[in-house]
């Protein structure tokens, strides 16, 4: 039986067909969208190579999703947790030392000539390690991270000039939350200086996993309050700190400042600008600079697409002018070509994915699988809507891709890996529910047969008594 036939049979069997269908539709949308987005580069080797690489990634991703649904779910999740979290963390630590600088940021690292983006790996690892930590009970103190933290605490306390006795005894749930925060903080510290937008996704995913596991606890509410206050202080720091000071700091602080507080398009002194006529001030707003080029051209593409005419695939004009048209701003290209249909269809598909995963969650009895289901879905749907908000200029430029549509190697394969985990859990849950129903039917049948035998016995005893 061919590979395609096996996939078709798997689709017809006991998996969640709508999730499979959504994944296939995402692949079909990605193919022409990436071709259109990279069309401005097709004339040279980089554009054509990018498109054909993407075709290869689509095929590899499809095979990966199918392969994950065929494996033993328990073993598969265990090995993926170890490989993705610890592998991504190690690569994140090595990237500042041995990584490559692309577009002014050191986010990539090559292993045997193959480029990897550790942040894309780590964000799925956060969900996997969170599901692992929050479902450990009896042997929680035997976890390697717990023993590392206990050893670090003992080493610090022995070297302090005064003895510190802890008055508060943490509950098991609090221990799990703080351990999870430590597991997230380790790779984040090495990623945040070069990829602050990914750190935002890390924080949102971390809160999502904690909420899925524990709900509105006191610790969760304190974390939310701390993050809100810290975010306000950080934005204020960027807003009021001069660029000359930010240039001396490590990382990309000046880039973040221009994202939240873009400089004016003109280079005129404020005293001269204020004395200009109103018409000239209005005209200066439309000057294109390096800071407003991407949002401005994306808005032009969207305005053309939402004008009421569906232009069709390959008709985009902004693809020749919009940088990263096949990555960060691919949603703008889709809106330009498909108009209101693309504006409705793409968000609807992500929302439909949420509802379908929720239907799988209602059939799942394992807490670990529930965290994986909702955590992975929240991660990629949150990133998708963040990308769409950037494209329509309602959020600063982040550099995050549109999951399952934008071009990319590491991002597309890791995202498909998350979809494969969801489908594997859906398959396992349906098998378990089917077994439970069959067991329940068997129990009812045995109970009915037992009652009939008992009634027959009573009837025979009554007949013999009469005789």
Coordinates of C-alpha atoms in Angstrom, one line a residue:
X1 CA 0.0 0.0 0.0
X2 CA 1.4 3.4 -1.0
X3 CA 2.2 6.1 1.5
X4 CA -0.7 8.3 0.2
X5 CA -3.1 5.4 0.5
X6 CA -2.1 4.8 4.1
X7 CA -2.6 8.4 4.9
X8 CA -6.1 8.3 3.3
X9 CA -7.0 5.2 5.3
X10 CA -5.7 6.7 8.5
X11 CA -7.8 9.8 7.7
X12 CA -10.9 7.6 7.3
X13 CA -10.4 5.5 10.4
X14 CA -10.6 6.7 14.0
X15 CA -8.8 10.0 14.0
X16 CA -10.3 13.4 14.3
X17 CA -11.0 14.0 10.6
X18 CA -11.6 17.8 10.9
X19 CA -8.1 18.3 12.5
X20 CA -6.6 16.3 9.7
X21 CA -8.6 18.2 7.2
X22 CA -7.5 21.6 8.7
X23 CA -3.9 20.5 8.5
X24 CA -4.2 19.5 4.9
X25 CA -5.9 22.8 4.0
X26 CA -3.2 24.8 5.8
X27 CA -0.7 22.9 3.6
X28 CA -2.6 23.7 0.5
X29 CA -2.9 27.4 1.4
X30 CA 0.8 27.6 2.3
X31 CA 1.9 26.3 -1.1
X32 CA 0.6 29.1 -3.4
X33 CA 1.0 31.7 -0.7
X34 CA 4.7 31.0 -0.2
X35 CA 5.2 30.9 -4.0
X36 CA 3.6 34.3 -4.3
X37 CA 5.5 35.7 -1.3
X38 CA 8.9 34.5 -2.7
X39 CA 8.1 35.4 -6.3
X40 CA 10.1 38.6 -6.1
X41 CA 13.2 36.5 -5.4
X42 CA 12.5 33.7 -8.0
X43 CA 14.7 35.5 -10.5
X44 CA 17.8 34.8 -8.4
X45 CA 18.9 31.5 -6.7
X46 CA 17.7 32.5 -3.2
X47 CA 14.0 32.9 -4.2
X48 CA 13.7 29.7 -6.1
X49 CA 15.7 27.8 -3.5
X50 CA 13.4 29.1 -0.8
X51 CA 10.3 27.9 -2.5
X52 CA 11.6 24.5 -3.4
X53 CA 12.9 24.1 0.1
X54 CA 9.5 24.9 1.4
X55 CA 8.0 22.1 -0.8
X56 CA 10.4 19.7 0.8
X57 CA 9.5 20.9 4.3
X58 CA 5.8 20.4 3.5
X59 CA 6.4 16.8 2.5
X60 CA 8.7 16.1 5.5
X61 CA 6.1 17.7 7.8
X62 CA 3.2 15.6 6.4
X63 CA 5.3 12.4 6.8
X64 CA 6.2 13.5 10.4
X65 CA 2.6 14.0 11.3
X66 CA 1.6 10.7 9.9
X67 CA 4.5 8.9 11.6
X68 CA 3.7 10.4 15.0
X69 CA 0.2 9.1 14.9
X70 CA 1.5 5.6 14.3
X71 CA 3.8 5.5 17.3
X72 CA 3.0 4.5 20.9
X73 CA 1.6 7.7 22.4
X74 CA 3.2 7.3 25.9
X75 CA 6.7 6.6 24.6
X76 CA 6.4 9.1 21.8
X77 CA 5.5 12.0 24.3
X78 CA 8.3 10.9 26.7
X79 CA 11.0 10.9 24.0
X80 CA 9.8 14.2 22.4
X81 CA 9.8 15.9 25.8
X82 CA 13.4 14.9 26.3
X83 CA 14.5 15.6 22.8
X84 CA 12.7 18.9 22.1
X85 CA 13.0 20.6 25.5
X86 CA 16.6 19.7 26.3
X87 CA 17.7 19.8 22.7
X88 CA 16.2 23.3 22.3
X89 CA 17.6 24.5 25.6
X90 CA 21.2 23.4 24.7
X91 CA 20.9 25.0 21.3
X92 CA 19.6 28.2 22.9
X93 CA 22.6 28.3 25.2
X94 CA 25.0 27.7 22.3
X95 CA 23.4 30.3 19.9
X96 CA 24.9 33.4 21.5
X97 CA 28.3 31.9 21.3
X98 CA 28.3 30.1 17.9
X99 CA 25.2 31.4 16.2
X100 CA 24.8 33.4 12.9
X101 CA 23.6 36.9 12.7
X102 CA 20.8 37.4 10.2
X103 CA 18.9 40.7 9.8
X104 CA 20.7 42.1 12.8
X105 CA 19.8 39.3 15.2
X106 CA 21.7 36.2 16.3
X107 CA 18.9 33.7 16.3
X108 CA 20.2 30.8 14.1
X109 CA 22.8 28.1 14.7
X110 CA 24.2 25.5 12.2
X111 CA 24.7 21.9 13.2
X112 CA 26.5 19.9 10.5
X113 CA 25.6 22.6 8.0
X114 CA 21.9 22.5 8.8
X115 CA 20.5 25.8 10.3
X116 CA 18.2 25.6 13.3
X117 CA 16.3 28.3 15.2
X118 CA 16.4 27.2 18.8
X119 CA 13.5 29.5 19.9
X120 CA 11.1 27.6 17.6
X121 CA 12.1 24.3 19.1
X122 CA 12.0 25.6 22.7
X123 CA 8.5 27.0 22.6
X124 CA 7.0 23.6 21.9
X125 CA 9.4 22.2 24.5
X126 CA 7.8 24.6 27.1
X127 CA 4.5 22.9 26.7
X128 CA 6.0 19.4 26.8
X129 CA 8.1 20.0 29.9
X130 CA 5.1 21.7 31.6
X131 CA 2.9 18.7 30.9
X132 CA 5.6 16.5 32.4
X133 CA 6.2 18.5 35.5
X134 CA 2.5 19.1 36.4
X135 CA 1.6 15.4 36.2
X136 CA 4.4 14.1 38.4
X137 CA 3.2 13.2 41.9
X138 CA 4.9 10.5 44.1
X139 CA 8.4 10.8 42.7
X140 CA 8.4 14.6 42.2
X141 CA 11.5 15.1 44.5
X142 CA 13.4 12.6 42.3
X143 CA 13.3 14.9 39.2
X144 CA 16.7 16.0 38.0
X145 CA 15.7 19.7 38.0
X146 CA 14.4 19.4 41.5
X147 CA 17.6 17.9 42.8
X148 CA 19.6 20.5 40.9
X149 CA 17.7 23.3 42.6
X150 CA 18.0 21.7 46.0
X151 CA 21.7 21.4 45.5
X152 CA 22.0 25.0 44.4
X153 CA 19.9 26.2 47.4
X154 CA 22.1 24.2 49.8
X155 CA 25.3 25.5 48.2
X156 CA 24.1 29.1 48.6
X157 CA 22.8 28.7 52.2
X158 CA 26.1 27.2 53.3
X159 CA 28.0 30.3 52.1
X160 CA 25.8 33.0 53.5
X161 CA 27.1 34.8 56.6
X162 CA 23.7 34.3 58.4
X163 CA 21.5 31.3 58.6
X164 CA 18.1 31.6 56.9
X165 CA 15.2 29.4 57.9
X166 CA 12.3 29.3 55.6
X167 CA 9.0 30.0 57.3
X168 CA 6.7 29.1 54.4
X169 CA 6.3 25.5 53.3
X170 CA 5.3 25.3 49.7
X171 CA 2.6 23.0 48.6
X172 CA 3.2 20.4 45.9
X173 CA 1.4 22.5 43.3
X174 CA 3.5 25.6 44.2
X175 CA 6.7 23.5 43.9
X176 CA 5.6 22.4 40.4
X177 CA 4.8 26.0 39.3
X178 CA 8.2 27.3 40.5
X179 CA 10.0 24.4 38.9
X180 CA 8.2 25.0 35.7
X181 CA 9.2 28.7 35.8
X182 CA 12.8 27.7 36.3
X183 CA 12.6 25.3 33.3
X184 CA 11.2 28.1 31.2
X185 CA 13.7 30.8 32.5
X186 CA 16.8 28.8 31.5
X187 CA 16.4 29.0 27.7
X188 CA 14.5 32.3 27.8
X189 CA 17.5 34.1 29.3
X190 CA 19.6 33.2 26.3
X191 CA 16.9 34.0 23.7
X192 CA 15.3 37.2 25.0
X193 CA 18.2 39.6 24.1
X194 CA 18.1 38.7 20.4
X195 CA 14.4 37.7 20.1
X196 CA 12.2 39.6 22.4
X197 CA 9.0 38.8 20.5
X198 CA 9.7 35.1 21.1
X199 CA 10.0 35.9 24.8
X200 CA 6.5 37.3 24.7
X201 CA 5.2 34.0 23.2
X202 CA 7.2 32.1 25.9
X203 CA 5.5 34.2 28.7
X204 CA 2.0 33.7 27.2
X205 CA 2.6 30.0 26.7
X206 CA 3.9 29.6 30.3
X207 CA 0.8 31.3 31.7
X208 CA -1.4 29.2 29.5
X209 CA 0.1 26.0 30.7
X210 CA -0.1 27.0 34.3
X211 CA -3.7 28.0 33.9
X212 CA -4.6 24.8 32.1
X213 CA -3.0 22.8 34.9
X214 CA -4.0 24.8 38.0
X215 CA -6.7 27.4 37.1
X216 CA -7.1 30.7 38.9
X217 CA -4.9 30.0 41.9
X218 CA -3.3 32.6 44.1
X219 CA 0.1 31.9 42.6
X220 CA -1.2 32.3 39.0
X221 CA -2.8 35.6 39.9
X222 CA 0.4 36.9 41.4
X223 CA 2.3 35.9 38.3
X224 CA -0.1 37.7 36.1
X225 CA 0.1 40.8 38.2
X226 CA 3.9 40.6 38.3
X227 CA 4.1 40.3 34.5
X228 CA 1.7 43.2 33.9
X229 CA 3.7 45.5 36.2
X230 CA 7.0 44.3 34.8
X231 CA 5.8 44.9 31.2
X232 CA 4.7 48.4 32.0
X233 CA 8.0 49.2 33.6
X234 CA 9.9 47.8 30.7
X235 CA 7.9 49.7 28.1
X236 CA 8.4 52.9 30.2
X237 CA 12.1 52.2 30.3
X238 CA 12.3 51.9 26.5
X239 CA 10.1 54.9 25.9
X240 CA 12.0 57.4 28.2
X241 CA 15.6 56.1 27.8
X242 CA 17.7 57.9 25.2
X243 CA 19.0 56.0 22.2
X244 CA 22.5 56.8 23.1
X245 CA 22.1 54.9 26.4
X246 CA 20.3 52.0 24.8
X247 CA 23.1 51.5 22.3
X248 CA 25.5 50.7 25.1
X249 CA 23.3 47.9 26.4
X250 CA 23.5 44.3 25.1
X251 CA 20.7 43.1 22.9
X252 CA 18.4 45.0 20.6
X253 CA 17.0 47.6 22.9
X254 CA 17.0 50.3 20.2
X255 CA 15.1 48.1 17.8
X256 CA 12.5 47.4 20.5
X257 CA 12.2 51.1 21.2
X258 CA 11.6 51.9 17.5
X259 CA 8.9 49.2 17.4
X260 CA 6.8 50.7 20.2
X261 CA 7.8 54.4 19.6
X262 CA 8.6 54.8 15.9
X263 CA 10.6 58.0 15.1
X264 CA 8.9 60.6 12.8
X265 CA 9.3 60.0 9.1
X266 CA 10.9 63.5 8.6
X267 CA 14.3 64.6 9.8
X268 CA 13.3 68.1 10.6
X269 CA 13.9 69.7 14.0
X270 CA 10.7 70.0 16.1
X271 CA 10.8 73.8 16.0
X272 CA 10.8 73.8 12.2
X273 CA 8.1 71.0 11.9
X274 CA 5.7 72.8 14.2
X275 CA 5.9 76.0 12.0
X276 CA 5.0 74.1 8.8
X277 CA 1.5 74.5 7.2
X278 CA -1.0 71.8 8.0
X279 CA -0.9 70.4 4.5
X280 CA 2.9 69.9 4.6
X281 CA 2.6 68.2 8.0
X282 CA 0.1 65.8 6.6
X283 CA 2.2 65.1 3.5
X284 CA 5.3 64.3 5.7
X285 CA 3.3 61.5 7.4
X286 CA 3.5 59.5 4.1
X287 CA 7.3 59.5 3.8
X288 CA 8.6 56.0 3.8
X289 CA 11.5 55.1 6.1
X290 CA 13.2 51.9 7.3
X291 CA 11.0 51.9 10.4
X292 CA 7.6 52.2 8.8
X293 CA 8.2 50.5 5.5
X294 CA 6.9 47.0 6.3
X295 CA 3.6 48.1 8.1
X296 CA 3.0 50.8 5.4
X297 CA 3.4 48.4 2.5
X298 CA 1.4 45.7 4.3
X299 CA -1.5 48.1 4.8
X300 CA -1.4 49.0 1.1
X301 CA -1.6 45.4 0.1
X302 CA -4.5 44.8 2.5
X303 CA -6.4 47.9 1.3
X304 CA -6.1 46.6 -2.3
X305 CA -7.4 43.2 -1.4
X306 CA -10.3 44.4 0.7
X307 CA -11.5 46.7 -2.0
X308 CA -14.1 44.2 -3.0
X309 CA -12.4 42.3 -5.9
X310 CA -10.8 38.9 -5.5
X311 CA -7.6 39.1 -7.5
X312 CA -6.6 35.4 -7.2
X313 CA -3.4 33.6 -6.4
X314 CA -0.2 35.1 -7.9
X315 CA -1.7 38.6 -8.5
X316 CA -0.1 40.3 -5.5
X317 CA 1.9 43.5 -6.3
X318 CA 3.2 44.1 -2.8
X319 CA 5.2 40.9 -3.0
X320 CA 7.8 42.8 -5.1
X321 CA 8.2 45.5 -2.5
X322 CA 7.3 44.0 0.9
X323 CA 10.3 42.4 2.7
X324 CA 9.8 39.0 4.2
X325 CA 6.5 38.6 2.2
X326 CA 6.6 34.8 2.5
X327 CA 7.3 34.9 6.3
X328 CA 6.2 37.6 8.6
X329 CA 3.7 39.4 6.3
X330 CA 2.3 36.5 4.4
X331 CA -1.2 37.3 5.8
X332 CA -1.1 40.7 4.0
X333 CA -0.3 38.9 0.8
X334 CA -3.2 36.5 1.3
X335 CA -5.6 39.4 2.0
X336 CA -4.4 41.2 -1.2
X337 CA -5.1 38.1 -3.3
X338 CA -8.2 36.7 -1.7
X339 CA -9.8 39.8 -0.2
X340 CA -12.5 39.3 2.4
X341 CA -12.5 35.5 1.8
X342 CA -9.0 35.3 3.1
X343 CA -9.7 37.7 5.9
X344 CA -12.5 35.4 7.2
X345 CA -11.1 32.0 6.2
X346 CA -7.7 32.1 7.9
X347 CA -8.9 33.2 11.4
X348 CA -11.9 30.9 11.1
X349 CA -9.6 27.9 10.5
X350 CA -7.6 28.6 13.7
X351 CA -10.7 29.1 15.7
X352 CA -12.1 25.9 14.3
X353 CA -8.9 24.1 15.4
X354 CA -9.6 25.3 19.0
X355 CA -13.1 23.9 19.0
X356 CA -12.0 20.6 17.5
X357 CA -9.2 20.2 20.1
X358 CA -11.7 21.0 22.8
X359 CA -13.9 18.1 21.5
X360 CA -10.9 15.8 21.8
X361 CA -10.2 17.1 25.3
X362 CA -13.7 16.1 26.4
X363 CA -12.8 12.5 25.5
X364 CA -9.4 12.6 27.2
X365 CA -9.0 11.4 30.8
X366 CA -5.3 12.0 31.2
X367 CA -4.3 15.4 32.7
X368 CA -1.0 15.2 30.9
X369 CA -2.6 14.8 27.5
X370 CA -5.1 17.6 28.3
X371 CA -2.2 20.0 29.0
X372 CA -0.6 19.0 25.8
X373 CA -3.8 19.4 23.8
X374 CA -4.7 22.8 25.1
X375 CA -1.1 24.1 25.5
X376 CA 0.0 23.3 22.0
X377 CA -3.2 24.7 20.5
X378 CA -3.0 27.9 22.6
X379 CA 0.7 28.3 21.6
X380 CA 0.1 28.3 17.9
X381 CA -3.3 30.0 17.8
X382 CA -1.8 32.8 19.9
X383 CA 1.1 33.2 17.6
X384 CA -1.2 33.1 14.6
X385 CA -3.4 36.0 15.8
X386 CA -0.2 37.9 16.9
X387 CA 1.1 37.6 13.3
X388 CA -2.3 38.8 11.9
X389 CA -2.4 41.8 14.3
X390 CA 1.1 42.8 13.1
X391 CA 0.0 42.5 9.4
X392 CA -2.9 44.8 9.9
X393 CA -0.7 47.2 12.0
X394 CA -2.5 46.7 15.3
X395 CA 0.6 45.4 17.0
X396 CA 4.3 46.3 16.6
X397 CA 6.4 44.2 14.2
X398 CA 7.5 41.0 15.9
X399 CA 9.1 38.9 13.2
X400 CA 6.9 35.9 14.1
X401 CA 5.6 33.6 11.3
X402 CA 2.0 32.5 10.6
X403 CA 2.0 28.9 11.8
X404 CA 1.4 26.2 9.2
X405 CA 1.3 28.9 6.4
X406 CA 4.6 30.9 6.4
X407 CA 7.7 29.5 4.9
X408 CA 10.3 28.1 7.3
X409 CA 12.3 25.0 8.1
X410 CA 12.5 24.7 11.9
X411 CA 9.2 26.5 12.5
X412 CA 7.2 24.5 10.1
X413 CA 8.5 21.1 11.1
X414 CA 8.2 21.8 14.9
X415 CA 4.7 23.2 14.4
X416 CA 3.7 20.0 12.4
X417 CA 5.2 18.0 15.3
X418 CA 2.7 19.7 17.6
X419 CA -0.1 18.9 15.3
X420 CA 1.1 15.3 15.2
X421 CA 0.9 15.1 19.0
X422 CA -2.6 16.5 18.9
X423 CA -3.7 13.9 16.3
X424 CA -2.0 11.1 18.3
X425 CA -3.8 12.0 21.4
X426 CA -7.1 12.2 19.4
X427 CA -6.5 8.8 18.1
X428 CA -5.6 7.3 21.5
X429 CA -8.6 9.0 23.1
X430 CA -11.1 7.6 20.5
X431 CA -9.6 4.1 21.0
X432 CA -10.1 4.4 24.8
X433 CA -13.6 5.7 24.5
X434 CA -14.5 2.9 22.0
X435 CA -13.0 0.4 24.5
X436 CA -15.0 1.9 27.3
X437 CA -18.2 1.8 25.3
X438 CA -17.7 -1.8 24.4
X439 CA -16.9 -2.7 28.0
X440 CA -20.0 -0.9 29.1
X441 CA -22.1 -2.7 26.5
X442 CA -20.6 -6.0 27.6
X443 CA -21.3 -5.2 31.3
X444 CA -24.9 -4.4 30.4
X445 CA -25.2 -7.6 28.4
X446 CA -23.8 -9.7 31.2
X447 CA -26.1 -7.9 33.7
X448 CA -29.1 -8.5 31.5
X449 CA -28.2 -12.2 31.0
X450 CA -27.6 -12.6 34.8
X451 CA -31.0 -11.1 35.5
X452 CA -32.7 -13.4 33.0
X453 CA -31.0 -16.4 34.5
X454 CA -32.0 -15.3 38.0
X455 CA -35.6 -14.8 36.9
X456 CA -35.6 -18.2 35.2
X457 CA -34.2 -19.8 38.3
X458 CA -36.9 -18.2 40.5
X459 CA -39.6 -19.3 38.1
X460 CA -38.4 -22.9 38.1
X461 CA -38.2 -22.9 41.9
X462 CA -41.7 -21.5 42.1
X463 CA -43.0 -24.2 39.6
X464 CA -41.3 -27.0 41.6
X465 CA -42.9 -25.7 44.8
X466 CA -46.3 -25.8 43.2
X467 CA -45.8 -29.4 42.1

